[in-house]
Coordinates of C-alpha atoms in Angstrom, one line a residue:
Chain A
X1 CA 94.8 29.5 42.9
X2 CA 92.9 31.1 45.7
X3 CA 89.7 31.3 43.1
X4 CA 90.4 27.0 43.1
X5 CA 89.6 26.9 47.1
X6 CA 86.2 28.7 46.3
X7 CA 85.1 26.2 43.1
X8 CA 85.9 23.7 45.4
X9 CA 84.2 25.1 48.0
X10 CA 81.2 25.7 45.7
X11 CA 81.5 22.0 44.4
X12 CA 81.7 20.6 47.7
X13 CA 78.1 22.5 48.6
X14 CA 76.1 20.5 45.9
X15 CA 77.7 17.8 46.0
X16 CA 77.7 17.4 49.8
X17 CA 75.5 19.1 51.4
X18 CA 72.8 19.5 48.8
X19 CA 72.8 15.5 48.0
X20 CA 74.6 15.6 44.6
X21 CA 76.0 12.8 45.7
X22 CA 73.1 10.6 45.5
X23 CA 72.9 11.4 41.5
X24 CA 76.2 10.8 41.4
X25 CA 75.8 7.2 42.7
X26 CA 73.0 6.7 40.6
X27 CA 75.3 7.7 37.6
X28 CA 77.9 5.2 39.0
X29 CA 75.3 2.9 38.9
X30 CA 73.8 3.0 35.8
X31 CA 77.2 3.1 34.1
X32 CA 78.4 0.5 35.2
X33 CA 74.9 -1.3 34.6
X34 CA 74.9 -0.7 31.0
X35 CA 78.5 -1.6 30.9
X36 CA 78.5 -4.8 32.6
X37 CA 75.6 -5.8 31.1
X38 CA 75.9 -4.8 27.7
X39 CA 79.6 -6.7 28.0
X40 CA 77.5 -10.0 29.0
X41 CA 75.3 -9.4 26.2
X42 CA 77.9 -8.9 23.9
X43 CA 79.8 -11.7 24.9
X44 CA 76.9 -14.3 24.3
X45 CA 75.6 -12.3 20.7
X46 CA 79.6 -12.4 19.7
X47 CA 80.3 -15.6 20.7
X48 CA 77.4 -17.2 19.1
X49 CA 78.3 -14.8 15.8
X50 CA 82.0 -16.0 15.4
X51 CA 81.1 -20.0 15.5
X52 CA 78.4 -18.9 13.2
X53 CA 81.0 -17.3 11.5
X54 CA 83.5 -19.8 11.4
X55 CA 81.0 -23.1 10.6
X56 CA 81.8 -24.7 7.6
X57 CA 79.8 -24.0 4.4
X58 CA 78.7 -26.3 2.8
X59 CA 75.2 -26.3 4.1
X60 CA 72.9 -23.7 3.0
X61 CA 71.6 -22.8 6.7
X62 CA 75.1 -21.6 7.6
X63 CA 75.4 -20.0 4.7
X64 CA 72.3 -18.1 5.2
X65 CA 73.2 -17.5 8.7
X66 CA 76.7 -16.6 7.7
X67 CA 74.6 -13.7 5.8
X68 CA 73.0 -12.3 8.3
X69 CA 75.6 -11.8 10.3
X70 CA 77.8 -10.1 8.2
X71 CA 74.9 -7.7 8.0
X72 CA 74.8 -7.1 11.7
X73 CA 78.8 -6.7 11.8
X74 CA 78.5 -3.9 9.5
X75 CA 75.1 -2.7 10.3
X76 CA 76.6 -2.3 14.4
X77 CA 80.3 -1.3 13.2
X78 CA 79.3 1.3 10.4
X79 CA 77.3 3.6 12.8
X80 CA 78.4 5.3 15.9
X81 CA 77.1 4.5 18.9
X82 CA 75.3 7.5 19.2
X83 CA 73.1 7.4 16.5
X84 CA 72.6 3.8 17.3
X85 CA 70.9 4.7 20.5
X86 CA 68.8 7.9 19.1
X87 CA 67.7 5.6 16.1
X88 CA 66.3 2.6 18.8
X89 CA 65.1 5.2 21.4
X90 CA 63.4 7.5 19.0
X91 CA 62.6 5.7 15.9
X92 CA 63.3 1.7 16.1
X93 CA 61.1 0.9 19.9
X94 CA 58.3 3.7 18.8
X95 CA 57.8 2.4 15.5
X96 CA 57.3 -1.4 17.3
X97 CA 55.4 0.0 19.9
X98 CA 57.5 -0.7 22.9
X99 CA 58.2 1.5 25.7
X100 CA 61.2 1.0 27.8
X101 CA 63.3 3.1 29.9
X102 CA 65.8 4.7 29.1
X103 CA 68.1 2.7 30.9
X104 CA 67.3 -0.6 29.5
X105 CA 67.6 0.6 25.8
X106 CA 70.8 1.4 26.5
X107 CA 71.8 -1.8 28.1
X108 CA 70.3 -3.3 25.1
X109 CA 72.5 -1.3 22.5
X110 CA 75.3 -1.2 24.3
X111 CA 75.3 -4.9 24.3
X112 CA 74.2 -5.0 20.3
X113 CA 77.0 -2.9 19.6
X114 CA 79.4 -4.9 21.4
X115 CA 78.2 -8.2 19.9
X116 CA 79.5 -6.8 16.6
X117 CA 83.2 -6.0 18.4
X118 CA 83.4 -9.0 20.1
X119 CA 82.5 -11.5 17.1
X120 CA 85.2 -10.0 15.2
X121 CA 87.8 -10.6 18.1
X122 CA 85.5 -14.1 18.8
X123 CA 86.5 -15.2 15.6
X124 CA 89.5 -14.0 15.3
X125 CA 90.1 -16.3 19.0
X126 CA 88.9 -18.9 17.6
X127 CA 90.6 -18.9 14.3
X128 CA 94.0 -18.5 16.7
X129 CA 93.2 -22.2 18.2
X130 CA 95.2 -25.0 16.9
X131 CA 92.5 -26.8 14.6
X132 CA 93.8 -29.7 15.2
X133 CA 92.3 -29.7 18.9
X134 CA 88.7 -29.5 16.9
X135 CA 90.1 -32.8 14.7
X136 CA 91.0 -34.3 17.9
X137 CA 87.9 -33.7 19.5
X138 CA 85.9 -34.8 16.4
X139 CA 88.4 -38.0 16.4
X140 CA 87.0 -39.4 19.4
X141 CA 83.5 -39.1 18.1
X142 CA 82.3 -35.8 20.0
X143 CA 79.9 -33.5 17.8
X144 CA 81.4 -30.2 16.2
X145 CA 79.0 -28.4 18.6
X146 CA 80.7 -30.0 21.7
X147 CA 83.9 -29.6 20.5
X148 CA 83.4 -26.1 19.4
X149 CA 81.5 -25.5 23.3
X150 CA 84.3 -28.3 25.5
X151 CA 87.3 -27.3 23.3
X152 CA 87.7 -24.7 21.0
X153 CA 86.1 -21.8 22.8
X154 CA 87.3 -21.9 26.2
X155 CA 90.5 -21.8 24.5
X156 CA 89.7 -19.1 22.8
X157 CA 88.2 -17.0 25.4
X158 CA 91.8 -17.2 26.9
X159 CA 93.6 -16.0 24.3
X160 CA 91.3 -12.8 23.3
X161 CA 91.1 -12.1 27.2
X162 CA 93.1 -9.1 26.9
X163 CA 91.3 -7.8 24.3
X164 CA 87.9 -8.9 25.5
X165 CA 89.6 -6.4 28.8
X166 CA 90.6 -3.8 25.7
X167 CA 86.9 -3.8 24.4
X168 CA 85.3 -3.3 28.3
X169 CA 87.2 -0.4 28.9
X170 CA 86.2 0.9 26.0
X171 CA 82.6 0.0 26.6
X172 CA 82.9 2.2 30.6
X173 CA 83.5 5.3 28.3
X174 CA 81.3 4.8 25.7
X175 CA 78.8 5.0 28.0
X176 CA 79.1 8.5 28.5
X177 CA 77.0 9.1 25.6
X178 CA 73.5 7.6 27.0
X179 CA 72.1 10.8 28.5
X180 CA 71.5 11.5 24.5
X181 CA 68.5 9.1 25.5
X182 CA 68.2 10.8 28.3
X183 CA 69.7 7.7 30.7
X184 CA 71.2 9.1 34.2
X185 CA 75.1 8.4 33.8
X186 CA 77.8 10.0 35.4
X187 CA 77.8 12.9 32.6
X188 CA 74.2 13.5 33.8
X189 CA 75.4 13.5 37.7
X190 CA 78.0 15.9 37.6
X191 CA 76.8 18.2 34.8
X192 CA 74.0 18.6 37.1
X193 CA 76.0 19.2 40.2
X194 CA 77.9 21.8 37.4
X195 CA 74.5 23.7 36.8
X196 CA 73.6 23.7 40.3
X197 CA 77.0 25.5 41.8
X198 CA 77.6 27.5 37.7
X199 CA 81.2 26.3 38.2
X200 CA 82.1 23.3 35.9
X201 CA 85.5 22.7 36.7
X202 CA 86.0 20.4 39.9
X203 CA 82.6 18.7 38.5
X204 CA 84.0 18.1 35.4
X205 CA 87.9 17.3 37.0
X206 CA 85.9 14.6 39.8
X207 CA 84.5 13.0 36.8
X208 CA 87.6 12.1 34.7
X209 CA 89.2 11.1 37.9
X210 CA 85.9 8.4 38.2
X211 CA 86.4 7.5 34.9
X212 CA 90.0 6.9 35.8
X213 CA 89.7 5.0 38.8
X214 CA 86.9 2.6 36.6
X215 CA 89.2 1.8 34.2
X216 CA 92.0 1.4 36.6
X217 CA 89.6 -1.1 38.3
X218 CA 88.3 -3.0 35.2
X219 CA 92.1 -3.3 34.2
X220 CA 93.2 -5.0 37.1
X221 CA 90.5 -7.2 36.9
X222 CA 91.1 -8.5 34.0
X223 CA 94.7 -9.3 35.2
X224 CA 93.6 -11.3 37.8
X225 CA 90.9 -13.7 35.5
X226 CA 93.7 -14.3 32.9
X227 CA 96.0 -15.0 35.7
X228 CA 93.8 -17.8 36.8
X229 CA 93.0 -18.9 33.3
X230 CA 96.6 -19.4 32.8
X231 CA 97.2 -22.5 34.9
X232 CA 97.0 -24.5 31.7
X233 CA 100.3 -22.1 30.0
X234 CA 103.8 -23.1 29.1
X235 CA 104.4 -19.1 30.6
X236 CA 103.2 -18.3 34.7
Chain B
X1 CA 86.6 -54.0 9.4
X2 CA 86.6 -51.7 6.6
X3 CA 86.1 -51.8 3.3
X4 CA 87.6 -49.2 1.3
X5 CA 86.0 -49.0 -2.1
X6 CA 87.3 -46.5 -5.1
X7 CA 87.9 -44.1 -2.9
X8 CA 88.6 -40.6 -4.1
X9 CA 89.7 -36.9 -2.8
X10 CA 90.4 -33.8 -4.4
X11 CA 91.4 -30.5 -3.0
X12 CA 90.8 -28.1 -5.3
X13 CA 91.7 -29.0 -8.6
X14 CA 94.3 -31.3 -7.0
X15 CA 93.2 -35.1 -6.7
X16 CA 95.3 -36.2 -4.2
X17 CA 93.7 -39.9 -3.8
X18 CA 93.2 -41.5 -7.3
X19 CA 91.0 -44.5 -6.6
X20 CA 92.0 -46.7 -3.4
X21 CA 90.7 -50.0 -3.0
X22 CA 91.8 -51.9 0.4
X23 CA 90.2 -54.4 2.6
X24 CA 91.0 -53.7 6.3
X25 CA 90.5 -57.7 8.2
X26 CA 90.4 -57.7 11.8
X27 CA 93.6 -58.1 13.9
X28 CA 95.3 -56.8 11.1
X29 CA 98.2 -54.1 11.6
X30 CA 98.4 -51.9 8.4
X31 CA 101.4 -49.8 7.6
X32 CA 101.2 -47.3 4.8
X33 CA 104.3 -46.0 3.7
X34 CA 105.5 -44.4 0.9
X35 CA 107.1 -40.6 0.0
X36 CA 105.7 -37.8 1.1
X37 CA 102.7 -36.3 -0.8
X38 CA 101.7 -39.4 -2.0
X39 CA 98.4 -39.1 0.0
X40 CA 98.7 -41.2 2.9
X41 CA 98.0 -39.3 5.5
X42 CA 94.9 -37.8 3.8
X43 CA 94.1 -41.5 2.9
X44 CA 93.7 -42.6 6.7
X45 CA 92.2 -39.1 7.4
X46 CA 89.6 -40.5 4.9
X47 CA 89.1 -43.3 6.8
X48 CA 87.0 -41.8 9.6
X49 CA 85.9 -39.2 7.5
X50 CA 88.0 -36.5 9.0
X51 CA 88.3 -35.4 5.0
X52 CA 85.2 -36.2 3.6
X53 CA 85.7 -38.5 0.5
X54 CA 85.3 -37.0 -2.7
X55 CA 83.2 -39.7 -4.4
X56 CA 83.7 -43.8 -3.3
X57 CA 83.1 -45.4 -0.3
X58 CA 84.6 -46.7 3.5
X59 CA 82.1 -49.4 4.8
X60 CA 82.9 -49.9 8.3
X61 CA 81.2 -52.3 10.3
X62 CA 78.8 -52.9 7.1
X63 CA 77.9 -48.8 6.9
X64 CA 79.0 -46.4 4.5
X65 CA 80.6 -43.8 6.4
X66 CA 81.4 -41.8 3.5
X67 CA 77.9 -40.9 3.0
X68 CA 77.2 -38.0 4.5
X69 CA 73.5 -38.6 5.9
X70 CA 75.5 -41.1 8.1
X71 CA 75.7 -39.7 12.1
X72 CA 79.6 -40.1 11.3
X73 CA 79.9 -39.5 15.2
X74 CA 78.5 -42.7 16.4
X75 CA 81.4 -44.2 14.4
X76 CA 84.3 -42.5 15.1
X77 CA 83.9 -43.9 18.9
X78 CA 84.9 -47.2 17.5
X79 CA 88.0 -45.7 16.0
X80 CA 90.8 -44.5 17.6
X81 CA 93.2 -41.9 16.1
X82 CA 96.5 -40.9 17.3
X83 CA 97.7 -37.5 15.7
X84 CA 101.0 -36.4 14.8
X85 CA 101.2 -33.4 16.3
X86 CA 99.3 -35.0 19.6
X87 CA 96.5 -32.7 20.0
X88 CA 96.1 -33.2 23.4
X89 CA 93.3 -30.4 24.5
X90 CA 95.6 -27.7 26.2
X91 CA 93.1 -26.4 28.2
X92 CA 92.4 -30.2 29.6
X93 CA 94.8 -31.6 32.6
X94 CA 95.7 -35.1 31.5
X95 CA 93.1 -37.4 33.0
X96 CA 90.5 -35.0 31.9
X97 CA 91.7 -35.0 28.5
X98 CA 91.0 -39.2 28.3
X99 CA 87.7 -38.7 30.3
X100 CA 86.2 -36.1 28.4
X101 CA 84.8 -38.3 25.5
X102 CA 84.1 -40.9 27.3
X103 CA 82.1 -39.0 29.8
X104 CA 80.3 -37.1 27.3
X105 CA 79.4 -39.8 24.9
X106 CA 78.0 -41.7 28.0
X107 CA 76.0 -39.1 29.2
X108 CA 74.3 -38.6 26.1
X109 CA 73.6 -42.0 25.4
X110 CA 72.0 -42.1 29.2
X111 CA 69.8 -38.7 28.4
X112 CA 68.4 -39.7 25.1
X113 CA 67.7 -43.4 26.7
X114 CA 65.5 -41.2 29.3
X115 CA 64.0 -39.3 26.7
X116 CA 63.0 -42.4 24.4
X117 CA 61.6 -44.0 27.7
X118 CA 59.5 -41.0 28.7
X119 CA 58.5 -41.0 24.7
X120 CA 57.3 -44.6 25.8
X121 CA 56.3 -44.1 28.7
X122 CA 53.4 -41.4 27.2
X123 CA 52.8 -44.0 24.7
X124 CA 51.8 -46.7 26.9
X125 CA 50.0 -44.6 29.1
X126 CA 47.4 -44.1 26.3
X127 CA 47.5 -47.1 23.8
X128 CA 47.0 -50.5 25.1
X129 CA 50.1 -52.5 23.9
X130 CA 52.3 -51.7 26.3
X131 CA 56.5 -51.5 24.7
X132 CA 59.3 -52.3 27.2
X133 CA 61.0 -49.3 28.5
X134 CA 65.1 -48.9 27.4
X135 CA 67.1 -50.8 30.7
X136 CA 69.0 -47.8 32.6
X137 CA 71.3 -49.3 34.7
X138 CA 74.0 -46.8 35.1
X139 CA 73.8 -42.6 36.6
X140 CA 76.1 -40.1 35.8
X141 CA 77.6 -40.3 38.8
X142 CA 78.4 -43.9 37.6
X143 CA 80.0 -42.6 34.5
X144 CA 82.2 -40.5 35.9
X145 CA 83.7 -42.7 38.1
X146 CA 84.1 -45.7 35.3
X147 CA 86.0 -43.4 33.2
X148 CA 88.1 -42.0 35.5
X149 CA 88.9 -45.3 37.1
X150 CA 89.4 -46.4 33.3
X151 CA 91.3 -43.3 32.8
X152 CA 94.1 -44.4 35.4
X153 CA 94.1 -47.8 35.1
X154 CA 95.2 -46.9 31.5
X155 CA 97.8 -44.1 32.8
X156 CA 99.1 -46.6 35.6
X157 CA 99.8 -49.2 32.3
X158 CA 102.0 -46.7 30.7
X159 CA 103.3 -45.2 34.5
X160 CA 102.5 -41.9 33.9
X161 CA 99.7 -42.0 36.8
X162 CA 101.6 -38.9 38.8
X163 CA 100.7 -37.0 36.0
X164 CA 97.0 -36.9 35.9
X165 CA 96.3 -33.6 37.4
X166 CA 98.9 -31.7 35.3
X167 CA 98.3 -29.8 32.1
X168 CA 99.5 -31.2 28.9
X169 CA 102.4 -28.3 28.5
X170 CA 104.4 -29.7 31.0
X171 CA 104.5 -33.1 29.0
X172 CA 107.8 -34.0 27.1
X173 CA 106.5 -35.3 23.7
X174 CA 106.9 -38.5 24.2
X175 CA 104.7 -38.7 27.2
X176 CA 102.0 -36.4 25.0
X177 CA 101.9 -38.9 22.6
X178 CA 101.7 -41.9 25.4
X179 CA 98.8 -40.0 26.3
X180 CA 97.3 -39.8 22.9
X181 CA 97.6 -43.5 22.2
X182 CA 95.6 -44.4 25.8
X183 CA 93.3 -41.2 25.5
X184 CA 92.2 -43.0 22.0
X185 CA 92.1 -46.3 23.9
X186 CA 89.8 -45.2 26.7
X187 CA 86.9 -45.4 24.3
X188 CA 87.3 -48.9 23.5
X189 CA 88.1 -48.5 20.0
X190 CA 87.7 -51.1 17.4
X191 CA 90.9 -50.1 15.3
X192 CA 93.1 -47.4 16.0
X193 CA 94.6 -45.1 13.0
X194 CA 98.1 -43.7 14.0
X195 CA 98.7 -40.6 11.4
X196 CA 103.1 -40.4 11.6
X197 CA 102.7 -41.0 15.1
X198 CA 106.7 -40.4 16.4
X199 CA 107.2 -38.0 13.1
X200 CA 107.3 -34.9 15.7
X201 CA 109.1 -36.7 18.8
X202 CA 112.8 -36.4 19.6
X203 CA 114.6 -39.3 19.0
X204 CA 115.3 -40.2 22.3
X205 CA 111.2 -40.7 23.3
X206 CA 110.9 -42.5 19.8
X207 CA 110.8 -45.7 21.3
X208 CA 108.7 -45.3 24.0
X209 CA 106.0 -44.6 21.8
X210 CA 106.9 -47.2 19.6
X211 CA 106.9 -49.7 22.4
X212 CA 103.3 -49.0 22.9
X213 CA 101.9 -49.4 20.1
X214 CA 103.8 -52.5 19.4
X215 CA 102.0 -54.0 22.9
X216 CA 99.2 -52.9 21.6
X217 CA 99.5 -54.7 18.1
X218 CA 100.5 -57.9 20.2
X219 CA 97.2 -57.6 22.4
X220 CA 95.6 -57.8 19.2
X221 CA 94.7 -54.2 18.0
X222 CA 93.2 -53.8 14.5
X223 CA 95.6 -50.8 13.4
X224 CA 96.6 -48.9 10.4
X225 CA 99.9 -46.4 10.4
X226 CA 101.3 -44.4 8.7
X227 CA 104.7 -44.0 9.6
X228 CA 108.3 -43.6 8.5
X229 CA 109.9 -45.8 10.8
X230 CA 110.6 -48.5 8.2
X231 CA 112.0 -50.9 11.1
X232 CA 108.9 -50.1 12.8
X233 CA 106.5 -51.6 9.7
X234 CA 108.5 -54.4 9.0
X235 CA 108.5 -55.4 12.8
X236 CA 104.9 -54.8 13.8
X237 CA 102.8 -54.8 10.5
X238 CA 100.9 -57.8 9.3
X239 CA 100.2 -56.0 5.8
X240 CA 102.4 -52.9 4.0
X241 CA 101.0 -50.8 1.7
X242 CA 102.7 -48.6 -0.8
X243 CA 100.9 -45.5 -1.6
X244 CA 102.7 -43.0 -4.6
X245 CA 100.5 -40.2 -6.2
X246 CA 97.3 -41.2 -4.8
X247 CA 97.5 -44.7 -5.7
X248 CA 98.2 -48.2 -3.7
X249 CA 101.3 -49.4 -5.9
X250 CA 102.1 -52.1 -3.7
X251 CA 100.2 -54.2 -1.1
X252 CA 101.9 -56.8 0.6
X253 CA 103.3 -58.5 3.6
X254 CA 106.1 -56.5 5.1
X255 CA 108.7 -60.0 4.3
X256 CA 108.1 -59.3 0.9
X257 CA 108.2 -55.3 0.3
X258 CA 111.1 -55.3 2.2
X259 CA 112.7 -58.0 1.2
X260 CA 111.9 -58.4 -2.4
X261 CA 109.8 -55.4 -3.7
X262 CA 108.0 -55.9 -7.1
X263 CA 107.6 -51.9 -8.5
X264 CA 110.0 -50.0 -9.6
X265 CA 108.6 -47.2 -7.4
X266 CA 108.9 -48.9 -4.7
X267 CA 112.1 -50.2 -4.6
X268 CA 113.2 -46.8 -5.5
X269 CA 111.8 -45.1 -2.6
X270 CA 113.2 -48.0 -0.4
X271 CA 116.5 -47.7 -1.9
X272 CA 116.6 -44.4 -0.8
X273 CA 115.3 -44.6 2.8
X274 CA 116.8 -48.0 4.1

């Protein structure tokens, strides 16, 4: 392993002494950007889907409604995520005119895409609460909006929490795939550092280990908020 | 009170009530018995429009809450209705749970009271007949602190006031329901509709139920139950009904179902459960 001292020796040089760090914070940055963010996004999009979703249809706005977002379900969960961001980036924001960096139309499809993922587990919270808490709610003369908003949906929220957790790990990795837009993620930082010293391996090692320590992070983080959103549980 | 008028309700291809006509009086404590899927529950559901009707009509208070244009909201505040399965909101602690309508529904009522005076206010600003402006005597600060003194001077009646900060799963059932009955109550309801309210309670906490809603019917309650605990009816109730498939078969006072019922139907199922 006497070649492994001189890669990391090599690494060390760009990374250290020739400022690779910097891009490599920048990388940190913007991944975690576009992953917070996007999450955010998706919550608010998904949540708003899945009560869509779940209204009662007798009305023909709902219905309509109901329509459309079965469309963007399948529109955001029948393409990768790649394409999804060379589509808006090259073809969707030119054709409308726009022009936004790089970074920003990833945070917006990153948080498009997850509204479709976290509808589907939205709904599928919602669906898991008791109804009658939204009879009893109804009962006392509160709107299904309030009781949906007071009631149901904090419930909810608690129950998917682990897989709300599931779906922003999986969002940190995703991420990975924005420098197709050209975006400066983590993939951009070290393959740069890789270029810079031609050796890819400690580049490419340091980065899994990030990734690692992210998701370790966002894990335990996720413990912690459903501990404290158990205090209302039969289990502590 | 209410005013049920050939009231009807189908799921599906299944018409579960078949025409109910029944006058609800003030004061008046209603039990509905009768065997099970013969519509009862569904029937008092109907009453505040938690199933909507399938054709007919409940006039309560002089306004057909069946029809759907009706804000049914404004009038489920005047009735109360105690579930059987509780439905306290889990996510609620206790004194939360009874303040959370209350404090809502007052709020509102303050905001769009604001809103209609600033309507009028604009208005009189330009035209010359000036309109009163809506009285607004109370904040929100004000109605927090009436419901939550409301809240445990109704938790102190049924001495569960150690309880108010606790979440209902550490309740026994009996003190869920308790809850129900005064969480119902905190609103000031007009009549209050109990839907099997001790069907899901241990026998032992039974009673303690029981005994509230029986100090409620003495204070004077307008109430209609549905319930199993024929003792219970006969004891309490001013007026039984006998519901079978879908239809009232028998309407009388509780002295006479009990004692000296005319259908055949209804001495059969009382045969069998007495």
């Amino acid at each position: 392993m006497g070649n492994f001292d001189k890669k990391l020796e090599k690494f060390w040089s760009v990374f250290y002494e020739h400022q690779g760090y910097t891009k490599v914070i920048t990388g940190l940055e913007n991944t975690l950007i576009i992953a917070v963010v996007g999450l955010a996004i998706g919550i608010i999009i998904g949540t708003l889907i899945a009560i869509i979703r779940v209204l009662p249809k007798y009305r023909m706005l709902p219905r309509i409604l109901n329509g459309f977002c079965t469309f963007y379900v399948g529109l955001f969960r029948g393409t990768p995520i790649v394409v999804q961001l060379l589509v808006t980036y090259y073809v969707a924001l030119p054709l409308l005119g726009i022009n936004m960096p790089a970074l920003n139309v990833c945070v917006l499809v990153f948080g498009l895409n997850s509204g479709a993922y976290v509808s589907e587990i939205m709904r599928g919270g919602i669906l898991s609460v008791d109804p009658g808490q939204m009879e009893a709610g109804r009962a006392l003369g509160l709107s299904y909006r309030v009781a949906m908003m007071k009631i149901v949906v904090p419930q909810a929220v608690k129950n998917i929490l682990p897989t709300l957790g599931n779906e922003f790990i999986a969002l940190i990795k995703e991420t990975s795939v924005v420098s197709f837009v050209g975006a400066a993620d983590l993939y951009v930082a070290f393959n740069y550092i890789g270029s810079n010293s031609y050796e890819f391996m400690v580049p490419y090692l340091v980065m899994a280990l990030i990734y690692i320590v992210l998701v370790a992070i966002a894990a335990l983080l996720v413990k912690l908020m459903e501990r404290s959103l158990r205090k209302s549980d039969r289990r502590n | 009170m209410i005013d049920v008028i050939d009231l009807r309700k189908s799921f599906g291809n299944l018409e579960v009530l078949k025409g109910i006509n029944i006058t609800i009086n003030k004061g008046e404590k209603i039990a509905i018995i009768g065997p099970s899927g013969s519509g009862k529950s569904t029937l008092l559901r109907c009453l505040n429009c938690l199933e909507d009707p399938t054709s007919g009509s409940v006039i309560f208070d002089g306004v057909d809450i069946a029809d759907m244009k009706v804000n049914i909201n404004i009038h489920r505040r005047h009735m109360g209705m105690v579930f059987q399965q509780f439905n306290l909101f889990n996510n609620k602690t206790v004194i939360d749970n009874i303040m959370l309508a209350p404090v809502h529904i007052g709020i509102q009522d303050l905001r769009q009271k604001k809103l209609k005076n600033l309507f009028i206010r604009g208005r009189n600003f330009i035209s010359r007949d000036k309109k009163e402006l809506y009285p607004i005597t109370t904040s929100k600060a004000e109605i927090k602190t009436k419901a939550k003194e409301n809240a445990m001077r109704l938790l102190k009646r049924i001495g569960l006031e150690d309880k108010a900060n606790v979440y209902p799963s550490t309740l026994s059932g009996g003190q869920k329901q308790r809850i129900a009955i005064i969480r119902a109550l905190a609103m000031n309801p007009k009549v209050m509709l109990f839907d099997e309210p001790t069907s899901a309670l241990d026998p032992e906490m039974v009673g303690e139920v029981l005994d509230l809603i029986r100090q409620l019917a003495d204070e004077g309650m307008t109430m209609v139950i549905v319930t199993h605990e024929m003792g219970f009816a006969r004891e309490v109730a001013t007026r039984v009904l006998f519901m079978d498939e879908g239809k009232i078969v028998e309407d009388n006072t509780p002295e006479e179902i009990f004692t000296n019922p005319q259908n055949p139907r209804t001495q059969g199922f009382l045969s069998k459960v007495l």
